[in-house]
Every structure is written in C-alpha cells, then in structure tokens.
mmCIF file with all atom_site columns, C-alpha atoms in Angstrom:
data_model
loop_
_atom_site.group_PDB
_atom_site.id
_atom_site.type_symbol
_atom_site.label_atom_id
_atom_site.label_alt_id
_atom_site.label_comp_id
_atom_site.label_asym_id
_atom_site.label_entity_id
_atom_site.label_seq_id
_atom_site.pdbx_PDB_ins_code
_atom_site.Cartn_x
_atom_site.Cartn_y
_atom_site.Cartn_z
_atom_site.occupancy
_atom_site.B_iso_or_equiv
_atom_site.pdbx_formal_charge
_atom_site.auth_seq_id
_atom_site.auth_comp_id
_atom_site.auth_asym_id
_atom_site.auth_atom_id
_atom_site.pdbx_PDB_model_num
ATOM 1   C CA . ASP A 1 1   ? 68.741  63.197 36.943 1.00 0.00 ? 30  ASP A CA 1
ATOM 2   C CA . GLY A 1 2   ? 70.674  65.883 35.112 1.00 0.00 ? 31  GLY A CA 1
ATOM 3   C CA . GLY A 1 3   ? 71.563  65.219 31.537 1.00 0.00 ? 32  GLY A CA 1
ATOM 4   C CA . ILE A 1 4   ? 71.377  66.220 27.920 1.00 0.00 ? 33  ILE A CA 1
ATOM 5   C CA . THR A 1 5   ? 68.564  64.955 25.693 1.00 0.00 ? 34  THR A CA 1
ATOM 6   C CA . GLN A 1 6   ? 68.553  64.776 21.918 1.00 0.00 ? 35  GLN A CA 1
ATOM 7   C CA . SER A 1 7   ? 65.517  64.005 19.825 1.00 0.00 ? 36  SER A CA 1
ATOM 8   C CA . PRO A 1 8   ? 64.585  62.307 17.673 1.00 0.00 ? 37  PRO A CA 1
ATOM 9   C CA . LYS A 1 9   ? 66.952  59.349 17.813 1.00 0.00 ? 38  LYS A CA 1
ATOM 10  C CA . TYR A 1 10  ? 66.429  58.623 14.108 1.00 0.00 ? 39  TYR A CA 1
ATOM 11  C CA . LEU A 1 11  ? 65.333  61.104 11.463 1.00 0.00 ? 40  LEU A CA 1
ATOM 12  C CA . PHE A 1 12  ? 64.686  60.726 7.764  1.00 0.00 ? 41  PHE A CA 1
ATOM 13  C CA . ARG A 1 13  ? 64.773  63.698 5.439  1.00 0.00 ? 42  ARG A CA 1
ATOM 14  C CA . LYS A 1 14  ? 63.676  64.039 1.865  1.00 0.00 ? 43  LYS A CA 1
ATOM 15  C CA . GLU A 1 15  ? 65.814  65.920 -0.600 1.00 0.00 ? 44  GLU A CA 1
ATOM 16  C CA . GLY A 1 16  ? 65.218  69.673 -0.331 1.00 0.00 ? 45  GLY A CA 1
ATOM 17  C CA . GLN A 1 17  ? 63.685  69.592 3.147  1.00 0.00 ? 46  GLN A CA 1
ATOM 18  C CA . ASN A 1 18  ? 64.813  71.441 6.236  1.00 0.00 ? 47  ASN A CA 1
ATOM 19  C CA . VAL A 1 19  ? 64.811  69.452 9.450  1.00 0.00 ? 48  VAL A CA 1
ATOM 20  C CA . THR A 1 20  ? 65.435  70.521 13.041 1.00 0.00 ? 49  THR A CA 1
ATOM 21  C CA . LEU A 1 21  ? 67.252  68.428 15.635 1.00 0.00 ? 50  LEU A CA 1
ATOM 22  C CA . SER A 1 22  ? 66.432  69.092 19.259 1.00 0.00 ? 51  SER A CA 1
ATOM 23  C CA . CYS A 1 23  ? 68.973  69.361 22.100 1.00 0.00 ? 52  CYS A CA 1
ATOM 24  C CA . GLU A 1 24  ? 67.941  70.121 25.692 1.00 0.00 ? 53  GLU A CA 1
ATOM 25  C CA . GLN A 1 25  ? 70.093  70.078 28.834 1.00 0.00 ? 54  GLN A CA 1
ATOM 26  C CA . ASN A 1 26  ? 69.245  70.487 32.510 1.00 0.00 ? 55  ASN A CA 1
ATOM 27  C CA . LEU A 1 27  ? 72.847  70.614 33.731 1.00 0.00 ? 56  LEU A CA 1
ATOM 28  C CA . ASN A 1 28  ? 72.889  74.410 33.982 1.00 0.00 ? 57  ASN A CA 1
ATOM 29  C CA . HIS A 1 29  ? 75.788  74.432 31.517 1.00 0.00 ? 58  HIS A CA 1
ATOM 30  C CA . ASP A 1 30  ? 76.568  77.686 29.767 1.00 0.00 ? 59  ASP A CA 1
ATOM 31  C CA . ALA A 1 31  ? 78.171  76.268 26.635 1.00 0.00 ? 60  ALA A CA 1
ATOM 32  C CA . MET A 1 32  ? 76.571  73.980 24.083 1.00 0.00 ? 61  MET A CA 1
ATOM 33  C CA . TYR A 1 33  ? 77.940  72.409 20.918 1.00 0.00 ? 62  TYR A CA 1
ATOM 34  C CA . TRP A 1 34  ? 76.852  70.540 17.806 1.00 0.00 ? 63  TRP A CA 1
ATOM 35  C CA . TYR A 1 35  ? 79.100  67.964 16.181 1.00 0.00 ? 64  TYR A CA 1
ATOM 36  C CA . ARG A 1 36  ? 78.742  65.789 13.132 1.00 0.00 ? 65  ARG A CA 1
ATOM 37  C CA . GLN A 1 37  ? 80.306  62.323 12.890 1.00 0.00 ? 66  GLN A CA 1
ATOM 38  C CA . ASP A 1 38  ? 80.596  60.351 9.670  1.00 0.00 ? 67  ASP A CA 1
ATOM 39  C CA . PRO A 1 39  ? 81.440  56.621 9.608  1.00 0.00 ? 68  PRO A CA 1
ATOM 40  C CA . GLY A 1 40  ? 85.070  56.027 10.538 1.00 0.00 ? 69  GLY A CA 1
ATOM 41  C CA . GLN A 1 41  ? 85.632  59.729 11.040 1.00 0.00 ? 70  GLN A CA 1
ATOM 42  C CA . GLY A 1 42  ? 86.215  61.985 13.996 1.00 0.00 ? 71  GLY A CA 1
ATOM 43  C CA . LEU A 1 43  ? 83.827  64.550 15.391 1.00 0.00 ? 72  LEU A CA 1
ATOM 44  C CA . ARG A 1 44  ? 83.625  67.801 13.449 1.00 0.00 ? 73  ARG A CA 1
ATOM 45  C CA . LEU A 1 45  ? 82.295  70.985 15.066 1.00 0.00 ? 74  LEU A CA 1
ATOM 46  C CA . ILE A 1 46  ? 79.291  72.582 13.358 1.00 0.00 ? 75  ILE A CA 1
ATOM 47  C CA . TYR A 1 47  ? 78.270  75.384 15.731 1.00 0.00 ? 76  TYR A CA 1
ATOM 48  C CA . TYR A 1 48  ? 78.793  76.287 19.345 1.00 0.00 ? 77  TYR A CA 1
ATOM 49  C CA . SER A 1 49  ? 77.282  78.707 21.822 1.00 0.00 ? 78  SER A CA 1
ATOM 50  C CA . GLN A 1 50  ? 78.950  79.945 25.005 1.00 0.00 ? 79  GLN A CA 1
ATOM 51  C CA . ILE A 1 51  ? 76.021  82.046 26.219 1.00 0.00 ? 80  ILE A CA 1
ATOM 52  C CA . VAL A 1 52  ? 72.346  82.637 25.528 1.00 0.00 ? 81  VAL A CA 1
ATOM 53  C CA . ASN A 1 53  ? 71.610  84.634 22.355 1.00 0.00 ? 82  ASN A CA 1
ATOM 54  C CA . ASP A 1 54  ? 75.136  84.135 21.037 1.00 0.00 ? 83  ASP A CA 1
ATOM 55  C CA . PHE A 1 55  ? 76.669  81.424 18.865 1.00 0.00 ? 84  PHE A CA 1
ATOM 56  C CA . GLN A 1 56  ? 79.658  80.938 16.565 1.00 0.00 ? 85  GLN A CA 1
ATOM 57  C CA . LYS A 1 57  ? 80.365  78.873 13.488 1.00 0.00 ? 86  LYS A CA 1
ATOM 58  C CA . GLY A 1 58  ? 82.549  75.832 13.820 1.00 0.00 ? 87  GLY A CA 1
ATOM 59  C CA . ASP A 1 59  ? 84.565  74.117 11.125 1.00 0.00 ? 88  ASP A CA 1
ATOM 60  C CA . ILE A 1 60  ? 81.649  72.940 8.964  1.00 0.00 ? 89  ILE A CA 1
ATOM 61  C CA . ALA A 1 61  ? 78.776  75.411 9.506  1.00 0.00 ? 90  ALA A CA 1
ATOM 62  C CA . GLU A 1 62  ? 77.688  75.708 5.881  1.00 0.00 ? 91  GLU A CA 1
ATOM 63  C CA . GLY A 1 63  ? 74.168  74.373 5.348  1.00 0.00 ? 92  GLY A CA 1
ATOM 64  C CA . TYR A 1 64  ? 73.326  74.474 9.063  1.00 0.00 ? 93  TYR A CA 1
ATOM 65  C CA . SER A 1 65  ? 71.716  77.026 11.381 1.00 0.00 ? 94  SER A CA 1
ATOM 66  C CA . VAL A 1 66  ? 71.209  77.244 15.145 1.00 0.00 ? 95  VAL A CA 1
ATOM 67  C CA . SER A 1 67  ? 69.514  79.378 17.776 1.00 0.00 ? 96  SER A CA 1
ATOM 68  C CA . ARG A 1 68  ? 70.119  79.826 21.510 1.00 0.00 ? 97  ARG A CA 1
ATOM 69  C CA . GLU A 1 69  ? 67.085  81.561 22.939 1.00 0.00 ? 98  GLU A CA 1
ATOM 70  C CA . LYS A 1 70  ? 67.222  79.664 26.221 1.00 0.00 ? 99  LYS A CA 1
ATOM 71  C CA . LYS A 1 71  ? 70.153  78.360 28.241 1.00 0.00 ? 100 LYS A CA 1
ATOM 72  C CA . GLU A 1 72  ? 68.691  74.867 28.186 1.00 0.00 ? 101 GLU A CA 1
ATOM 73  C CA . SER A 1 73  ? 68.068  74.565 24.461 1.00 0.00 ? 102 SER A CA 1
ATOM 74  C CA . PHE A 1 74  ? 70.274  74.603 21.356 1.00 0.00 ? 103 PHE A CA 1
ATOM 75  C CA . PRO A 1 75  ? 68.360  73.307 18.301 1.00 0.00 ? 104 PRO A CA 1
ATOM 76  C CA . LEU A 1 76  ? 70.156  72.601 15.022 1.00 0.00 ? 105 LEU A CA 1
ATOM 77  C CA . THR A 1 77  ? 68.454  73.037 11.651 1.00 0.00 ? 106 THR A CA 1
ATOM 78  C CA . VAL A 1 78  ? 69.859  71.104 8.724  1.00 0.00 ? 107 VAL A CA 1
ATOM 79  C CA . THR A 1 79  ? 68.855  73.113 5.677  1.00 0.00 ? 108 THR A CA 1
ATOM 80  C CA . SER A 1 80  ? 68.433  72.053 2.076  1.00 0.00 ? 109 SER A CA 1
ATOM 81  C CA . ALA A 1 81  ? 71.743  73.803 1.390  1.00 0.00 ? 110 ALA A CA 1
ATOM 82  C CA . GLN A 1 82  ? 73.569  70.998 3.203  1.00 0.00 ? 111 GLN A CA 1
ATOM 83  C CA . LYS A 1 83  ? 74.312  68.672 0.304  1.00 0.00 ? 112 LYS A CA 1
ATOM 84  C CA . ASN A 1 84  ? 75.426  65.625 2.265  1.00 0.00 ? 113 ASN A CA 1
ATOM 85  C CA . PRO A 1 85  ? 73.500  65.640 5.538  1.00 0.00 ? 114 PRO A CA 1
ATOM 86  C CA . THR A 1 86  ? 73.439  61.910 6.252  1.00 0.00 ? 115 THR A CA 1
ATOM 87  C CA . ALA A 1 87  ? 75.460  61.546 9.457  1.00 0.00 ? 116 ALA A CA 1
ATOM 88  C CA . PHE A 1 88  ? 75.348  61.042 13.219 1.00 0.00 ? 117 PHE A CA 1
ATOM 89  C CA . TYR A 1 89  ? 74.734  64.362 14.992 1.00 0.00 ? 118 TYR A CA 1
ATOM 90  C CA . LEU A 1 90  ? 75.909  64.851 18.557 1.00 0.00 ? 119 LEU A CA 1
ATOM 91  C CA . CYS A 1 91  ? 75.013  67.682 20.909 1.00 0.00 ? 120 CYS A CA 1
ATOM 92  C CA . ALA A 1 92  ? 77.203  68.414 23.921 1.00 0.00 ? 121 ALA A CA 1
ATOM 93  C CA . SER A 1 93  ? 77.378  70.869 26.784 1.00 0.00 ? 122 SER A CA 1
ATOM 94  C CA . SER A 1 94  ? 80.039  72.050 29.205 1.00 0.00 ? 123 SER A CA 1
ATOM 95  C CA . SER A 1 95  ? 80.732  74.488 32.013 1.00 0.00 ? 124 SER A CA 1
ATOM 96  C CA . PRO A 1 96  ? 83.821  76.680 32.380 1.00 0.00 ? 125 PRO A CA 1
ATOM 97  C CA . GLY A 1 97  ? 86.824  74.948 33.844 1.00 0.00 ? 126 GLY A CA 1
ATOM 98  C CA . GLN A 1 98  ? 88.865  72.061 32.709 1.00 0.00 ? 127 GLN A CA 1
ATOM 99  C CA . SER A 1 99  ? 87.784  69.220 34.917 1.00 0.00 ? 128 SER A CA 1
ATOM 100 C CA . TYR A 1 100 ? 84.813  67.756 33.214 1.00 0.00 ? 129 TYR A CA 1
ATOM 101 C CA . GLY A 1 101 ? 85.155  67.736 29.453 1.00 0.00 ? 130 GLY A CA 1
ATOM 102 C CA . TYR A 1 102 ? 81.858  67.655 27.614 1.00 0.00 ? 131 TYR A CA 1
ATOM 103 C CA . THR A 1 103 ? 78.646  65.817 28.376 1.00 0.00 ? 132 THR A CA 1
ATOM 104 C CA . PHE A 1 104 ? 77.112  64.394 25.222 1.00 0.00 ? 133 PHE A CA 1
ATOM 105 C CA . GLY A 1 105 ? 73.567  63.602 24.260 1.00 0.00 ? 134 GLY A CA 1
ATOM 106 C CA . SER A 1 106 ? 72.831  60.181 22.804 1.00 0.00 ? 135 SER A CA 1
ATOM 107 C CA . GLY A 1 107 ? 72.806  61.544 19.258 1.00 0.00 ? 136 GLY A CA 1
ATOM 108 C CA . THR A 1 108 ? 70.461  61.795 16.289 1.00 0.00 ? 137 THR A CA 1
ATOM 109 C CA . ARG A 1 109 ? 71.063  59.668 13.214 1.00 0.00 ? 138 ARG A CA 1
ATOM 110 C CA . LEU A 1 110 ? 69.903  61.589 10.144 1.00 0.00 ? 139 LEU A CA 1
ATOM 111 C CA . THR A 1 111 ? 69.373  59.854 6.821  1.00 0.00 ? 140 THR A CA 1
ATOM 112 C CA . VAL A 1 112 ? 68.405  61.430 3.508  1.00 0.00 ? 141 VAL A CA 1
ATOM 113 C CA . VAL A 1 113 ? 65.894  59.347 1.569  1.00 0.00 ? 142 VAL A CA 1
ATOM 114 C CA . ARG D 2 1   ? 95.042  74.429 12.674 1.00 0.00 ? 2   ARG D CA 1
ATOM 115 C CA . LYS D 2 2   ? 95.277  72.448 15.882 1.00 0.00 ? 3   LYS D CA 1
ATOM 116 C CA . GLU D 2 3   ? 95.566  68.720 15.198 1.00 0.00 ? 4   GLU D CA 1
ATOM 117 C CA . VAL D 2 4   ? 95.148  65.568 17.218 1.00 0.00 ? 5   VAL D CA 1
ATOM 118 C CA . GLU D 2 5   ? 96.514  62.407 15.624 1.00 0.00 ? 6   GLU D CA 1
ATOM 119 C CA . GLN D 2 6   ? 95.798  58.819 16.591 1.00 0.00 ? 7   GLN D CA 1
ATOM 120 C CA . ASP D 2 7   ? 96.575  55.416 15.126 1.00 0.00 ? 8   ASP D CA 1
ATOM 121 C CA . PRO D 2 8   ? 93.144  54.286 13.854 1.00 0.00 ? 9   PRO D CA 1
ATOM 122 C CA . GLY D 2 9   ? 93.854  50.607 14.499 1.00 0.00 ? 10  GLY D CA 1
ATOM 123 C CA . PRO D 2 10  ? 92.064  48.311 14.790 1.00 0.00 ? 11  PRO D CA 1
ATOM 124 C CA . PHE D 2 11  ? 93.920  46.771 17.698 1.00 0.00 ? 12  PHE D CA 1
ATOM 125 C CA . ASN D 2 12  ? 92.805  43.162 18.085 1.00 0.00 ? 13  ASN D CA 1
ATOM 126 C CA . VAL D 2 13  ? 93.994  41.758 21.420 1.00 0.00 ? 14  VAL D CA 1
ATOM 127 C CA . PRO D 2 14  ? 93.139  38.664 23.476 1.00 0.00 ? 15  PRO D CA 1
ATOM 128 C CA . GLU D 2 15  ? 91.420  38.934 26.819 1.00 0.00 ? 16  GLU D CA 1
ATOM 129 C CA . GLY D 2 16  ? 93.894  39.671 29.594 1.00 0.00 ? 17  GLY D CA 1
ATOM 130 C CA . ALA D 2 17  ? 96.369  41.418 27.342 1.00 0.00 ? 18  ALA D CA 1
ATOM 131 C CA . THR D 2 18  ? 97.856  44.847 27.929 1.00 0.00 ? 19  THR D CA 1
ATOM 132 C CA . VAL D 2 19  ? 97.378  47.358 25.150 1.00 0.00 ? 20  VAL D CA 1
ATOM 133 C CA . ALA D 2 20  ? 98.580  50.935 24.697 1.00 0.00 ? 21  ALA D CA 1
ATOM 134 C CA . PHE D 2 21  ? 97.385  53.712 22.420 1.00 0.00 ? 22  PHE D CA 1
ATOM 135 C CA . ASN D 2 22  ? 99.305  56.850 21.585 1.00 0.00 ? 23  ASN D CA 1
ATOM 136 C CA . CYS D 2 23  ? 98.077  60.267 20.571 1.00 0.00 ? 24  CYS D CA 1
ATOM 137 C CA . THR D 2 24  ? 100.035 63.303 19.396 1.00 0.00 ? 25  THR D CA 1
ATOM 138 C CA . TYR D 2 25  ? 98.819  66.868 19.515 1.00 0.00 ? 26  TYR D CA 1
ATOM 139 C CA . SER D 2 26  ? 99.988  70.068 17.892 1.00 0.00 ? 27  SER D CA 1
ATOM 140 C CA . ASN D 2 27  ? 98.786  72.707 20.385 1.00 0.00 ? 28  ASN D CA 1
ATOM 141 C CA . SER D 2 28  ? 101.784 73.131 22.683 1.00 0.00 ? 29  SER D CA 1
ATOM 142 C CA . ALA D 2 29  ? 99.744  75.429 24.966 1.00 0.00 ? 30  ALA D CA 1
ATOM 143 C CA . SER D 2 30  ? 97.367  72.639 25.990 1.00 0.00 ? 31  SER D CA 1
ATOM 144 C CA . GLN D 2 31  ? 97.512  71.887 29.694 1.00 0.00 ? 32  GLN D CA 1
ATOM 145 C CA . SER D 2 32  ? 94.909  69.183 30.136 1.00 0.00 ? 33  SER D CA 1
ATOM 146 C CA . PHE D 2 33  ? 93.681  66.307 28.072 1.00 0.00 ? 34  PHE D CA 1
ATOM 147 C CA . PHE D 2 34  ? 90.925  63.731 27.957 1.00 0.00 ? 35  PHE D CA 1
ATOM 148 C CA . TRP D 2 35  ? 90.373  60.185 26.808 1.00 0.00 ? 36  TRP D CA 1
ATOM 149 C CA . TYR D 2 36  ? 86.827  59.384 25.736 1.00 0.00 ? 37  TYR D CA 1
ATOM 150 C CA . ARG D 2 37  ? 85.342  55.993 24.970 1.00 0.00 ? 38  ARG D CA 1
ATOM 151 C CA . GLN D 2 38  ? 82.805  55.589 22.175 1.00 0.00 ? 39  GLN D CA 1
ATOM 152 C CA . ASP D 2 39  ? 80.841  52.396 21.660 1.00 0.00 ? 40  ASP D CA 1
ATOM 153 C CA . CYS D 2 40  ? 79.488  51.587 18.212 1.00 0.00 ? 41  CYS D CA 1
ATOM 154 C CA . ARG D 2 41  ? 76.637  53.959 17.254 1.00 0.00 ? 42  ARG D CA 1
ATOM 155 C CA . LYS D 2 42  ? 76.681  55.605 20.689 1.00 0.00 ? 43  LYS D CA 1
ATOM 156 C CA . GLU D 2 43  ? 77.829  58.936 22.076 1.00 0.00 ? 44  GLU D CA 1
ATOM 157 C CA . PRO D 2 44  ? 81.370  59.451 23.434 1.00 0.00 ? 45  PRO D CA 1
ATOM 158 C CA . LYS D 2 45  ? 81.726  59.153 27.192 1.00 0.00 ? 46  LYS D CA 1
ATOM 159 C CA . LEU D 2 46  ? 84.523  60.576 29.322 1.00 0.00 ? 47  LEU D CA 1
ATOM 160 C CA . LEU D 2 47  ? 86.971  57.883 30.404 1.00 0.00 ? 48  LEU D CA 1
ATOM 161 C CA . MET D 2 48  ? 89.831  59.827 31.984 1.00 0.00 ? 49  MET D CA 1
ATOM 162 C CA . SER D 2 49  ? 91.186  63.333 32.423 1.00 0.00 ? 50  SER D CA 1
ATOM 163 C CA . VAL D 2 50  ? 94.931  63.977 32.362 1.00 0.00 ? 51  VAL D CA 1
ATOM 164 C CA . TYR D 2 51  ? 96.354  67.135 33.940 1.00 0.00 ? 52  TYR D CA 1
ATOM 165 C CA . SER D 2 52  ? 99.907  66.544 35.044 1.00 0.00 ? 53  SER D CA 1
ATOM 166 C CA . SER D 2 53  ? 102.227 63.725 34.082 1.00 0.00 ? 54  SER D CA 1
ATOM 167 C CA . GLY D 2 54  ? 99.519  61.120 34.227 1.00 0.00 ? 55  GLY D CA 1
ATOM 168 C CA . ASN D 2 55  ? 96.496  59.562 35.840 1.00 0.00 ? 56  ASN D CA 1
ATOM 169 C CA . GLU D 2 56  ? 95.562  56.040 36.889 1.00 0.00 ? 57  GLU D CA 1
ATOM 170 C CA . ASP D 2 57  ? 92.096  54.586 37.398 1.00 0.00 ? 58  ASP D CA 1
ATOM 171 C CA . GLY D 2 58  ? 91.975  50.867 38.005 1.00 0.00 ? 59  GLY D CA 1
ATOM 172 C CA . ARG D 2 59  ? 93.148  49.050 34.868 1.00 0.00 ? 60  ARG D CA 1
ATOM 173 C CA . PHE D 2 60  ? 93.517  52.304 32.934 1.00 0.00 ? 61  PHE D CA 1
ATOM 174 C CA . THR D 2 61  ? 96.588  54.557 32.991 1.00 0.00 ? 62  THR D CA 1
ATOM 175 C CA . ALA D 2 62  ? 96.978  57.756 31.023 1.00 0.00 ? 63  ALA D CA 1
ATOM 176 C CA . GLN D 2 63  ? 100.399 59.341 30.643 1.00 0.00 ? 64  GLN D CA 1
ATOM 177 C CA . LEU D 2 64  ? 101.414 62.708 29.292 1.00 0.00 ? 65  LEU D CA 1
ATOM 178 C CA . ASN D 2 65  ? 104.721 63.684 27.719 1.00 0.00 ? 66  ASN D CA 1
ATOM 179 C CA . ARG D 2 66  ? 104.603 67.459 27.202 1.00 0.00 ? 67  ARG D CA 1
ATOM 180 C CA . ALA D 2 67  ? 108.066 67.716 25.673 1.00 0.00 ? 68  ALA D CA 1
ATOM 181 C CA . SER D 2 68  ? 107.128 65.317 22.887 1.00 0.00 ? 69  SER D CA 1
ATOM 182 C CA . GLN D 2 69  ? 103.461 66.377 22.836 1.00 0.00 ? 70  GLN D CA 1
ATOM 183 C CA . TYR D 2 70  ? 101.965 62.958 23.142 1.00 0.00 ? 71  TYR D CA 1
ATOM 184 C CA . ILE D 2 71  ? 99.490  61.257 25.432 1.00 0.00 ? 72  ILE D CA 1
ATOM 185 C CA . SER D 2 72  ? 99.148  57.533 25.924 1.00 0.00 ? 73  SER D CA 1
ATOM 186 C CA . LEU D 2 73  ? 96.411  55.299 27.278 1.00 0.00 ? 74  LEU D CA 1
ATOM 187 C CA . LEU D 2 74  ? 97.355  51.919 28.742 1.00 0.00 ? 75  LEU D CA 1
ATOM 188 C CA . ILE D 2 75  ? 94.736  49.258 29.409 1.00 0.00 ? 76  ILE D CA 1
ATOM 189 C CA . ARG D 2 76  ? 95.828  46.299 31.523 1.00 0.00 ? 77  ARG D CA 1
ATOM 190 C CA . ASP D 2 77  ? 94.052  42.936 31.792 1.00 0.00 ? 78  ASP D CA 1
ATOM 191 C CA . SER D 2 78  ? 91.772  43.703 28.838 1.00 0.00 ? 79  SER D CA 1
ATOM 192 C CA . LYS D 2 79  ? 88.132  42.678 29.131 1.00 0.00 ? 80  LYS D CA 1
ATOM 193 C CA . LEU D 2 80  ? 85.667  41.937 26.346 1.00 0.00 ? 81  LEU D CA 1
ATOM 194 C CA . SER D 2 81  ? 83.721  44.991 27.516 1.00 0.00 ? 82  SER D CA 1
ATOM 195 C CA . ASP D 2 82  ? 86.713  47.216 26.737 1.00 0.00 ? 83  ASP D CA 1
ATOM 196 C CA . SER D 2 83  ? 85.995  46.791 23.014 1.00 0.00 ? 84  SER D CA 1
ATOM 197 C CA . ALA D 2 84  ? 85.243  50.294 21.753 1.00 0.00 ? 85  ALA D CA 1
ATOM 198 C CA . THR D 2 85  ? 86.822  53.261 20.000 1.00 0.00 ? 86  THR D CA 1
ATOM 199 C CA . TYR D 2 86  ? 89.038  55.422 22.196 1.00 0.00 ? 87  TYR D CA 1
ATOM 200 C CA . LEU D 2 87  ? 89.153  59.124 21.393 1.00 0.00 ? 88  LEU D CA 1
ATOM 201 C CA . CYS D 2 88  ? 92.038  61.377 22.354 1.00 0.00 ? 89  CYS D CA 1
ATOM 202 C CA . VAL D 2 89  ? 90.753  64.878 23.099 1.00 0.00 ? 90  VAL D CA 1
ATOM 203 C CA . VAL D 2 90  ? 92.630  68.151 23.547 1.00 0.00 ? 91  VAL D CA 1
ATOM 204 C CA . PRO D 2 91  ? 90.959  71.327 24.854 1.00 0.00 ? 92  PRO D CA 1
ATOM 205 C CA . ASP D 2 92  ? 91.661  74.766 23.450 1.00 0.00 ? 93  ASP D CA 1
ATOM 206 C CA . PHE D 2 93  ? 91.239  77.608 25.926 1.00 0.00 ? 94  PHE D CA 1
ATOM 207 C CA . THR D 2 94  ? 92.074  80.459 23.549 1.00 0.00 ? 95  THR D CA 1
ATOM 208 C CA . SER D 2 95  ? 88.487  81.776 23.608 1.00 0.00 ? 96  SER D CA 1
ATOM 209 C CA . GLY D 2 96  ? 89.134  82.881 27.183 1.00 0.00 ? 97  GLY D CA 1
ATOM 210 C CA . ALA D 2 97  ? 86.981  83.288 30.322 1.00 0.00 ? 98  ALA D CA 1
ATOM 211 C CA . GLY D 2 98  ? 87.448  79.635 31.192 1.00 0.00 ? 99  GLY D CA 1
ATOM 212 C CA . SER D 2 99  ? 85.547  78.548 28.097 1.00 0.00 ? 100 SER D CA 1
ATOM 213 C CA . TYR D 2 100 ? 87.100  75.977 25.851 1.00 0.00 ? 101 TYR D CA 1
ATOM 214 C CA . GLN D 2 101 ? 86.557  73.885 22.786 1.00 0.00 ? 102 GLN D CA 1
ATOM 215 C CA . LEU D 2 102 ? 87.602  70.291 22.384 1.00 0.00 ? 103 LEU D CA 1
ATOM 216 C CA . THR D 2 103 ? 89.505  68.944 19.417 1.00 0.00 ? 104 THR D CA 1
ATOM 217 C CA . PHE D 2 104 ? 88.880  65.247 18.922 1.00 0.00 ? 105 PHE D CA 1
ATOM 218 C CA . GLY D 2 105 ? 91.173  62.708 17.379 1.00 0.00 ? 106 GLY D CA 1
ATOM 219 C CA . LYS D 2 106 ? 89.550  60.252 14.972 1.00 0.00 ? 107 LYS D CA 1
ATOM 220 C CA . GLY D 2 107 ? 89.877  57.478 17.511 1.00 0.00 ? 108 GLY D CA 1
ATOM 221 C CA . THR D 2 108 ? 91.588  54.128 17.895 1.00 0.00 ? 109 THR D CA 1
ATOM 222 C CA . LYS D 2 109 ? 89.414  51.040 17.607 1.00 0.00 ? 110 LYS D CA 1
ATOM 223 C CA . LEU D 2 110 ? 90.013  48.236 20.097 1.00 0.00 ? 111 LEU D CA 1
ATOM 224 C CA . SER D 2 111 ? 88.599  44.749 19.781 1.00 0.00 ? 112 SER D CA 1
ATOM 225 C CA . VAL D 2 112 ? 89.194  42.379 22.694 1.00 0.00 ? 113 VAL D CA 1
ATOM 226 C CA . ILE D 2 113 ? 88.914  38.779 21.543 1.00 0.00 ? 114 ILE D CA 1
ATOM 227 C CA . PRO D 2 114 ? 87.855  35.841 23.773 1.00 0.00 ? 115 PRO D CA 1
#
C-alpha cells in the first residue's frame, strides 16, 4: 500500500544533540513538507521541497536542516541550535493539483531530556 | 501574511446534535479549501475538499462563502466517534506550476457527549 512513513514514533534528545527524523513516501509525490505542532497550536511549516535536490525554508526554519537527495526521502535534522525542540513533528507529501490536499505521516514525538 | 482563523472551542455537544464550525481566511485568491480531522496525538486526515459553493458527504456538509471569505463545516447527527479537532485548511498556489502550500487553522475541538 502506498503511504508515507515517519520514524521513529518517539524520540528523546539530550541537550546539545542533533537528531534526525526520517520521512519516506512511496506515493510518487513530488512535494514534501515538514511541520511542527505544539500542544493546542496549529501546524507550522519548517521546510518544504517541491523537487529533488531543492528545498525552501518555511516559517520556522531556524535550528533545523533538511536534505532531498531522493524523491522518496526528506529527512529533518533538529540541531542543537533549536532551543525548544520538544514538539510533534509531521511530514507530509503532495502532488500538483488541488484535489488531494496533503498526505501525512503518523508523526514523530520529540522530547528533550 | 495569509491567515486562517477558527474558533478553538471546545464544542461540547450531545450525541445526535447538529454542530457547525466556521473558518475565515484572508487570501482572497484561494479557490479551493479543505477540512481535515485530527484525533488526539495523531496526524491530520483529509475529511472534505471544497471547490465551489459547497460539498456534502453523508452527515458532513461544507459550505463556502467567497464574498465573506468564510468556510463552514456542518455535522449532523453527531456520533461519539466524531470527537476530534477539525482543521480548516487553505491552499496557496502562488509558487506556481500547480504546486501549493497549505495554511492550517489552529483547529476547533469537538467533544460529542453520550
């Protein structure tokens, strides 16, 4: 079945560590996105990529980095520069056209310990 | 900055009730809209798309008022399983080539009570 897979489901990070969140899709979607959601808050865009080897900053890119070396994969690295990384991270993908919205992965819950 | 505003609720309604949520948006160029459903600690899932004046799918009806720039979601005969947060979502096609980004409202929480 086609879908979008995020791993791990839960992740714990020590202060000063970089961690990488995985996002893989087999939907043949061109565009991929990373969002952050804090309790009681809406989704905020971190980074997005519309094509392989290209990506753009979203509204809250500081302290994060991404790569898009393959169409299927869009990993997100939360660096030590991100001062408040505890949140629910959602990866999504889409194809051009307005019918389908985004397909989301099941999310990664990151906690700083 | 393009904004999407929703009443955060919570809306607490008894089973069988009809409930409506409203959403206003600032991007007057938007042509299509989405309602997503998000269960607690889960990812958002597409509930309905709205392209013209409205859309109906079973107990759910979405309506669009372009002149006033608001979208509504009506749920009839509420079920316990309808309890969730409902996100109003507006796409932005300004990046061109059919690509778009979605702007999400913060969501309206619904609790259906037995």
